[in-house]
Short mmCIF file of C-alpha atoms in Angstrom, two decimals:
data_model
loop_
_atom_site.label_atom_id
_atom_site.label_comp_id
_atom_site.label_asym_id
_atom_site.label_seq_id
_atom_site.Cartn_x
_atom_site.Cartn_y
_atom_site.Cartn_z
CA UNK T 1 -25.09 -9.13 -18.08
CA UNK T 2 -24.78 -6.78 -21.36
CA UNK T 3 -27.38 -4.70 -19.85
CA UNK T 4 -25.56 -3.79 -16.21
CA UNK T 5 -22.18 -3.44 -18.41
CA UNK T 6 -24.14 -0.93 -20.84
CA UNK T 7 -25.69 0.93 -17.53
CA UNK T 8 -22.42 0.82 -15.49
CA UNK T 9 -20.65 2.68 -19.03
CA UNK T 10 -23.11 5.10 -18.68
CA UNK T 11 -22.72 6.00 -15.45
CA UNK T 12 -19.25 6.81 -15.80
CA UNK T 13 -19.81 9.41 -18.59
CA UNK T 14 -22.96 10.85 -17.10
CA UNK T 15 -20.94 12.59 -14.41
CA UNK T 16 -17.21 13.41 -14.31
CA UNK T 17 -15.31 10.53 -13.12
CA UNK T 18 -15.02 8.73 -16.45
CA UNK T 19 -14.33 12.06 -19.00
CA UNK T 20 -11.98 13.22 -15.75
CA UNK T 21 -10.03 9.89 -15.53
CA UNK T 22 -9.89 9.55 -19.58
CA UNK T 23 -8.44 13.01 -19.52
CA UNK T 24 -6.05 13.41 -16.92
CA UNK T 25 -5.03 9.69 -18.49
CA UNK T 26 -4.18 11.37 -22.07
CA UNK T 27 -3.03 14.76 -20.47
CA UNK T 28 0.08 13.32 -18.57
CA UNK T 29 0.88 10.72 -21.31
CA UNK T 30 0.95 13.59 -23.78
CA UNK T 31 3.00 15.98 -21.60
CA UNK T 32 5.64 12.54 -20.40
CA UNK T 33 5.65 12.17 -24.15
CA UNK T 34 6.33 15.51 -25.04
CA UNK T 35 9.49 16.08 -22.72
CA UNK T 36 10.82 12.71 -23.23
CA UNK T 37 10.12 11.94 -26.52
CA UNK T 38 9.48 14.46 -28.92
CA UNK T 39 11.62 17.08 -27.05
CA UNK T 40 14.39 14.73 -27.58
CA UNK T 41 13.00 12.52 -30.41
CA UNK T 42 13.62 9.98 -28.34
CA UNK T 43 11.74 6.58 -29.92
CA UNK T 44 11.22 4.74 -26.99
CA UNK T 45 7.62 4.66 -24.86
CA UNK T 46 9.03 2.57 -22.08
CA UNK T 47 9.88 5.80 -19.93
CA UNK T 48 6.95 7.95 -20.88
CA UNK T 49 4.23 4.69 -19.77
CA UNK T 50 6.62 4.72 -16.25
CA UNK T 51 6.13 8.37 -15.44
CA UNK T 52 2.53 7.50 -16.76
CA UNK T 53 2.20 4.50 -14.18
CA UNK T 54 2.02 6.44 -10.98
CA UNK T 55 -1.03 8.56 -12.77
CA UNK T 56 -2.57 6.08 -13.26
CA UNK T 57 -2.16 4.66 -9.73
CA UNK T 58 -3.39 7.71 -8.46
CA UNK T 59 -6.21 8.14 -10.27
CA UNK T 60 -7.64 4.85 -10.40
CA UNK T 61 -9.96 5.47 -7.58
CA UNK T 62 -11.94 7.70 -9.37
CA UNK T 63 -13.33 4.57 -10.93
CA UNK T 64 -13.12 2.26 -8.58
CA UNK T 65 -14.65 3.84 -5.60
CA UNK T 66 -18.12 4.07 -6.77
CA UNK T 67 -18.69 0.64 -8.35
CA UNK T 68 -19.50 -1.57 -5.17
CA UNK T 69 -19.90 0.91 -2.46
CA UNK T 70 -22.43 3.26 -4.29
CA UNK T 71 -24.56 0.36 -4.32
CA UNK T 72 -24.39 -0.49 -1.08
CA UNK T 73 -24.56 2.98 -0.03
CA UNK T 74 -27.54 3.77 -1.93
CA UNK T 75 -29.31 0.32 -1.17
CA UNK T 76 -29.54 -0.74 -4.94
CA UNK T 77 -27.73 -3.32 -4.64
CA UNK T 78 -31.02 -5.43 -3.29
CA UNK T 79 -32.04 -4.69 -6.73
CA UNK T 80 -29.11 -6.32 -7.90
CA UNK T 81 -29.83 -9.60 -5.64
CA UNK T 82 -33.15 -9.94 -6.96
CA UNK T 83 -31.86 -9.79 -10.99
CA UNK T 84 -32.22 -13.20 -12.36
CA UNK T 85 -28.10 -12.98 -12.70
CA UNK T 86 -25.40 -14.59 -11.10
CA UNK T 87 -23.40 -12.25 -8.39
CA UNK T 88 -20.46 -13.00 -11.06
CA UNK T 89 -22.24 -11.40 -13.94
CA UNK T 90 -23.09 -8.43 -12.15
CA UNK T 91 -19.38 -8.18 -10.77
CA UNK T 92 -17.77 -9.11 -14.33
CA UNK T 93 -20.12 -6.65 -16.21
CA UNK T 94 -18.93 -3.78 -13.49
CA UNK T 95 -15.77 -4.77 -13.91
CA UNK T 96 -15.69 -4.75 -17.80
CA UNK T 97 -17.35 -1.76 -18.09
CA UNK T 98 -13.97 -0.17 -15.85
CA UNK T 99 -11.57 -1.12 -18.40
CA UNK T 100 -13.33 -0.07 -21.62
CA UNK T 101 -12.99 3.73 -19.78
CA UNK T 102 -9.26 2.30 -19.10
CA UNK T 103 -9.52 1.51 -22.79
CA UNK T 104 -10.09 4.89 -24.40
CA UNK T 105 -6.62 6.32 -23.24
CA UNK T 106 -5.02 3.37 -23.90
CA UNK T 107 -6.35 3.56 -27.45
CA UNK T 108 -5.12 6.95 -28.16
CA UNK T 109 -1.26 5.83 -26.60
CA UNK T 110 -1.86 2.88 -29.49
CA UNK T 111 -1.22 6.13 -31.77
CA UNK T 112 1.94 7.49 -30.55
CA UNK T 113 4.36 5.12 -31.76
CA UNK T 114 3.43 5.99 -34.96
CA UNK T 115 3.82 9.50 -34.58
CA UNK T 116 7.50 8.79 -32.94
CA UNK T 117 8.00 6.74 -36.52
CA UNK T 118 9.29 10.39 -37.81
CA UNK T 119 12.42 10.15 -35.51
CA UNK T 120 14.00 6.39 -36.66
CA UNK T 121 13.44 3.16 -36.87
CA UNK T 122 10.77 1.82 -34.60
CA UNK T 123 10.43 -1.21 -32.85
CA UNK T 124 6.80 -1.72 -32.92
CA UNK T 125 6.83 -5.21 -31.30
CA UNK T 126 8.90 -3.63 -28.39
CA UNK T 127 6.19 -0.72 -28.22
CA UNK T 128 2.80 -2.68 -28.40
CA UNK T 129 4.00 -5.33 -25.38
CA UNK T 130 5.05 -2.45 -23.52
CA UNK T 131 1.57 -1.10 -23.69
CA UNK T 132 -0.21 -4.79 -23.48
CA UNK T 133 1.82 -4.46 -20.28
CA UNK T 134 0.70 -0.95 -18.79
CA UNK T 135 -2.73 -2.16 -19.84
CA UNK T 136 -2.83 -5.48 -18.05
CA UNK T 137 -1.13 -3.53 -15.22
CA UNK T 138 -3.36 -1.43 -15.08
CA UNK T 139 -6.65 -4.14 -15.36
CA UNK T 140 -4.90 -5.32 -12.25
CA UNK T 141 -5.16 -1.91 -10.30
CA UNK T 142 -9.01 -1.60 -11.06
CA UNK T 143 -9.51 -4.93 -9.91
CA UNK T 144 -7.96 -4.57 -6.83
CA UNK T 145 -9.96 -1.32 -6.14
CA UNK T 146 -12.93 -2.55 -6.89
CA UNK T 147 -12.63 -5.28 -4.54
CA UNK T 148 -11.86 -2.77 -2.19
CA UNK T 149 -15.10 -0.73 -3.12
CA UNK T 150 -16.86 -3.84 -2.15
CA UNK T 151 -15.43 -3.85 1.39
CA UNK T 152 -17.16 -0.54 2.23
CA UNK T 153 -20.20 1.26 1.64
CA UNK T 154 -18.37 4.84 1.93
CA UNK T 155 -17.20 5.78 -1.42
CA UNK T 156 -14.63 8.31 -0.23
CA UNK T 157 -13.68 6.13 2.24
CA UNK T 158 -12.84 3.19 -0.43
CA UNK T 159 -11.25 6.02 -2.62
CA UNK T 160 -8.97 6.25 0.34
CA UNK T 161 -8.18 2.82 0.97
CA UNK T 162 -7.28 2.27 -2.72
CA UNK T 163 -5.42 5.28 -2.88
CA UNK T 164 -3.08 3.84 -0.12
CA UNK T 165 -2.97 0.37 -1.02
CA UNK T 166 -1.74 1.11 -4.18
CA UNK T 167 0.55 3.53 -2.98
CA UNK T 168 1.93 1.05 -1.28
CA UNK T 169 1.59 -1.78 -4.30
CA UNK T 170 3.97 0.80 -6.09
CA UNK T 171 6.13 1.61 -3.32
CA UNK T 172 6.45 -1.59 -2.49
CA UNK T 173 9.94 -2.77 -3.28
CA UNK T 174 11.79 0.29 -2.37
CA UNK T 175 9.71 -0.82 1.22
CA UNK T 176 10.98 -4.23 0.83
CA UNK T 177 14.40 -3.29 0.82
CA UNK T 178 13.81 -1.10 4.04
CA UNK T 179 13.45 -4.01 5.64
CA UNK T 180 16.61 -6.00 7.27
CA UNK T 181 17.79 -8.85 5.40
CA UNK T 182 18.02 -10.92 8.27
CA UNK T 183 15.98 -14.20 8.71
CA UNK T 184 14.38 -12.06 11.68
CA UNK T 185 13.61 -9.22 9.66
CA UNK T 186 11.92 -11.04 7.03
CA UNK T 187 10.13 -13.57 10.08
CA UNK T 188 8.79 -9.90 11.17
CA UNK T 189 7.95 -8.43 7.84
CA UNK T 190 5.94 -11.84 6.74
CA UNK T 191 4.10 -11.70 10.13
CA UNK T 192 2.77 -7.98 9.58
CA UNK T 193 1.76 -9.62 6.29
CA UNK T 194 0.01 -12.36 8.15
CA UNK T 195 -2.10 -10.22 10.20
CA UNK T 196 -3.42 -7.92 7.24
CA UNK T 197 -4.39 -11.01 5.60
CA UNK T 198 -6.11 -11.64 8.72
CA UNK T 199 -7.59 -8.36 8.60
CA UNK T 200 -8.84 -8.12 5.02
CA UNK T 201 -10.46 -12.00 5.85
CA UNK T 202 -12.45 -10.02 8.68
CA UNK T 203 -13.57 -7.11 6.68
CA UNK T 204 -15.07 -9.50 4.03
CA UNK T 205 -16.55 -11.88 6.44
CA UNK T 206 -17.44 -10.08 9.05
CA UNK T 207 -15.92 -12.21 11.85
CA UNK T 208 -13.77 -11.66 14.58
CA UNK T 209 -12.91 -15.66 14.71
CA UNK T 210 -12.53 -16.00 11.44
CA UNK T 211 -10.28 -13.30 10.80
CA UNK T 212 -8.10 -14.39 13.36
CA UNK T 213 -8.28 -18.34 12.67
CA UNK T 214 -6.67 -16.79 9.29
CA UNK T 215 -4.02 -14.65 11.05
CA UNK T 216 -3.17 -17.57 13.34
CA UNK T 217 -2.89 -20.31 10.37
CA UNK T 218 -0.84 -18.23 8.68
CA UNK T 219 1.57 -17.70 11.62
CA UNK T 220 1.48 -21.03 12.66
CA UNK T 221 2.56 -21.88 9.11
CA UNK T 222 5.32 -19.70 9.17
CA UNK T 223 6.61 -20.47 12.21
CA UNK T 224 6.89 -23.63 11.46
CA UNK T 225 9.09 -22.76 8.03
CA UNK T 226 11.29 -20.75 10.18
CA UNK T 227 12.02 -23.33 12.28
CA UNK T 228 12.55 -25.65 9.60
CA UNK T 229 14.98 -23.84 7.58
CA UNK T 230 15.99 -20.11 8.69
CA UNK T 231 18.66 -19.71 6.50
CA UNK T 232 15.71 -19.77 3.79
CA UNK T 233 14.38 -16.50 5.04
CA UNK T 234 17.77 -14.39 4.57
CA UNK T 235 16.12 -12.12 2.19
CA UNK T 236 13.44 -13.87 1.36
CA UNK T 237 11.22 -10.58 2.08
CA UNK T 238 12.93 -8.80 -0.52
CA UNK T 239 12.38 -11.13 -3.16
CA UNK T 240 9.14 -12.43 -2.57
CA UNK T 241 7.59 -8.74 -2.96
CA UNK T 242 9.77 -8.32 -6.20
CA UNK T 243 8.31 -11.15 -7.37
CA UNK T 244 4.48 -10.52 -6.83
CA UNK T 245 4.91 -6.69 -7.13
CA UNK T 246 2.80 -5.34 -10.37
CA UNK T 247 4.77 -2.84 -11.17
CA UNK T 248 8.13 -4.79 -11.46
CA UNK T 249 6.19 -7.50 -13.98
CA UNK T 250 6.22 -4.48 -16.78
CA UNK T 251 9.82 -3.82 -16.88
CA UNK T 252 10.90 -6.83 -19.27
CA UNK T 253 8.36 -6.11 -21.44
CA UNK T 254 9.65 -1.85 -21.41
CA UNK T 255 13.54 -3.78 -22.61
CA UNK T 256 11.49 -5.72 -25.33
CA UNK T 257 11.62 -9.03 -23.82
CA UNK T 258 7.79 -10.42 -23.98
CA UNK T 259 7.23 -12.13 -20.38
CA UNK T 260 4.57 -14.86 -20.85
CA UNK T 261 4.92 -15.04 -16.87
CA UNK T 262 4.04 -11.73 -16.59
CA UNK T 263 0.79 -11.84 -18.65
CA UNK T 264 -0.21 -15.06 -16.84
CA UNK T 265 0.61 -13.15 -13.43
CA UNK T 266 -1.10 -10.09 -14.21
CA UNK T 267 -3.88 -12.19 -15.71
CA UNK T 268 -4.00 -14.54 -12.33
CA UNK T 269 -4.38 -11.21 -9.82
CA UNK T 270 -6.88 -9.88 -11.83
CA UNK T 271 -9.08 -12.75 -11.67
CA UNK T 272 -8.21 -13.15 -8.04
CA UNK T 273 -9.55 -10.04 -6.83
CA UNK T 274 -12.64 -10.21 -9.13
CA UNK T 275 -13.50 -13.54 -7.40
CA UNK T 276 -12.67 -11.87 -3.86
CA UNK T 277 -15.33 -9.45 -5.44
CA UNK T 278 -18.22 -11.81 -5.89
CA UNK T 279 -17.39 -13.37 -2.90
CA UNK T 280 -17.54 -10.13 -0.85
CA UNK T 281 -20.80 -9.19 -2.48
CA UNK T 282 -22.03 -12.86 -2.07
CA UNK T 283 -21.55 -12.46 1.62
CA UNK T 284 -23.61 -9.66 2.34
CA UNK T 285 -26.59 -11.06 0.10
CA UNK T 286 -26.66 -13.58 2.76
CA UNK T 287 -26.07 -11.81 6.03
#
């Protein structure tokens, strides 16, 4: 396992995508930081790592898009079937080796509320979760790409994908609130929902029944709840996408309130799509 982490590191710093991501990374925190902060000695991350957060978002798939999909692309990863590893070492070394480049940048941030000591009193617990926050945050993001590196063997086309998905993922609550607040709107909304489920189940498995067995259960399900109780589904949209959204779990931690929920969320998606990862990649070492 030590061995694909130490080769997947490598790989990121023997081209550009790992020296372009750690840079444009430390370039817009020190420029958010800059205007914000030192401009107007203001002592306070929070807004700075915010500005910082859509950066991030958008270059994320300059990591994630090669680590599944060059493989496939390329045909090494039959090379990686025949290791005498577990698919879930490979995937957890790949995925380890991601955030120590996430790492770097978030080491140097480490440094600036030290340097923002000079303008008053500092509250360095209030600081530190806020960036245990953007970091877990962002350990989400690359997990969620990389599962969707593993979906295709195209890495442009995965950088695409990601790049929308999380688009979405950060747009999603001023989305939500597009939507009606009716029972029906949110019977609608949960439905669309239903069938991209549906639709991701089909890219990792490859079937047409299976994919929509999943879209149909899911419907079915709902249905059923609507039936049961529509009053329940005034709004329910709404909330249930503030509630999962990533970006939303960071604010409590940018008013110094440490979230345990949050960590165990962020900690719970990450794992999540890491698992959809092995499972993806187990898939096609059987077909």
């Amino acid at each position: 396992m030590f061995a694909i982490y130490q080769k997947e590191l490598k790989t990121y710093f023997n081209n550009l995508f790992g020296y372009l991501y750690i840079a444009i990374v430390i370039l817009f925190m020190g420029i958010f930081s800059s205007i914000i902060n030192f401009k107007q000695a203001y002592a306070d991350l929070s807004y700075s790592l915010d500005n910082l957060s859509l950066v991030v978002l958008l270059v994320t798939p300059l990591l994630t898009m090669r680590s599944i999909a060059e493989e496939r692309q390329k045909k090494t990863d039959q090379l990686l079937y025949s290791l005498p590893l577990s698919m879930s070492s490979v995937v957890v070394a790949k995925y380890l080796a991601m955030l120590t480049v996430f790492l770097i940048p978030m080491a140097v941030i480490c440094l600036y509320p030290f340097a923002l000591s000079s303008f008053g009193m500092i509250n360095f617990a209030r600081m530190f979760g806020s960036i245990l926050a953007f970091f877990l945050m962002g350990s989400c993001l690359l997990a969620i790409g990389m599962f969707i590196s593993s979906l295709t063997e195209n890495q442009i086309i995965s950088a695409i994908i990601s790049f929308v998905v999380m688009l979405v993922i950060y747009f999603s609550t001023a989305l939500a609130n597009l939507v009606p607040a009716t029972a029906q709107g949110s019977f609608v909304a949960f439905t669309v929902m239903a069938l991209l489920f549906g639709l991701i189940v089909y890219l990792m498995v490859k079937n047409y029944v299976i994919g929509l067995g999943a879209s149909a259960i899911c419907e079915v399900t709902l249905a059923v709840m609507f039936r049961s109780n529509q009053a329940a589904f005034e709004g329910l949209f709404g909330k249930v996408v503030g509630w999962i959204s990533v970006y939303e779990r960071c604010y409590n931690f940018y008013m110094g309130i440490f979230d345990l929920t949050a960590i165990v969320y962020f900690l719970s998606v990450s794992f999540l799509f890491v698992f959809l990862t092995v499972q993806a990649v187990e898939k096609r070492r059987w077909s």
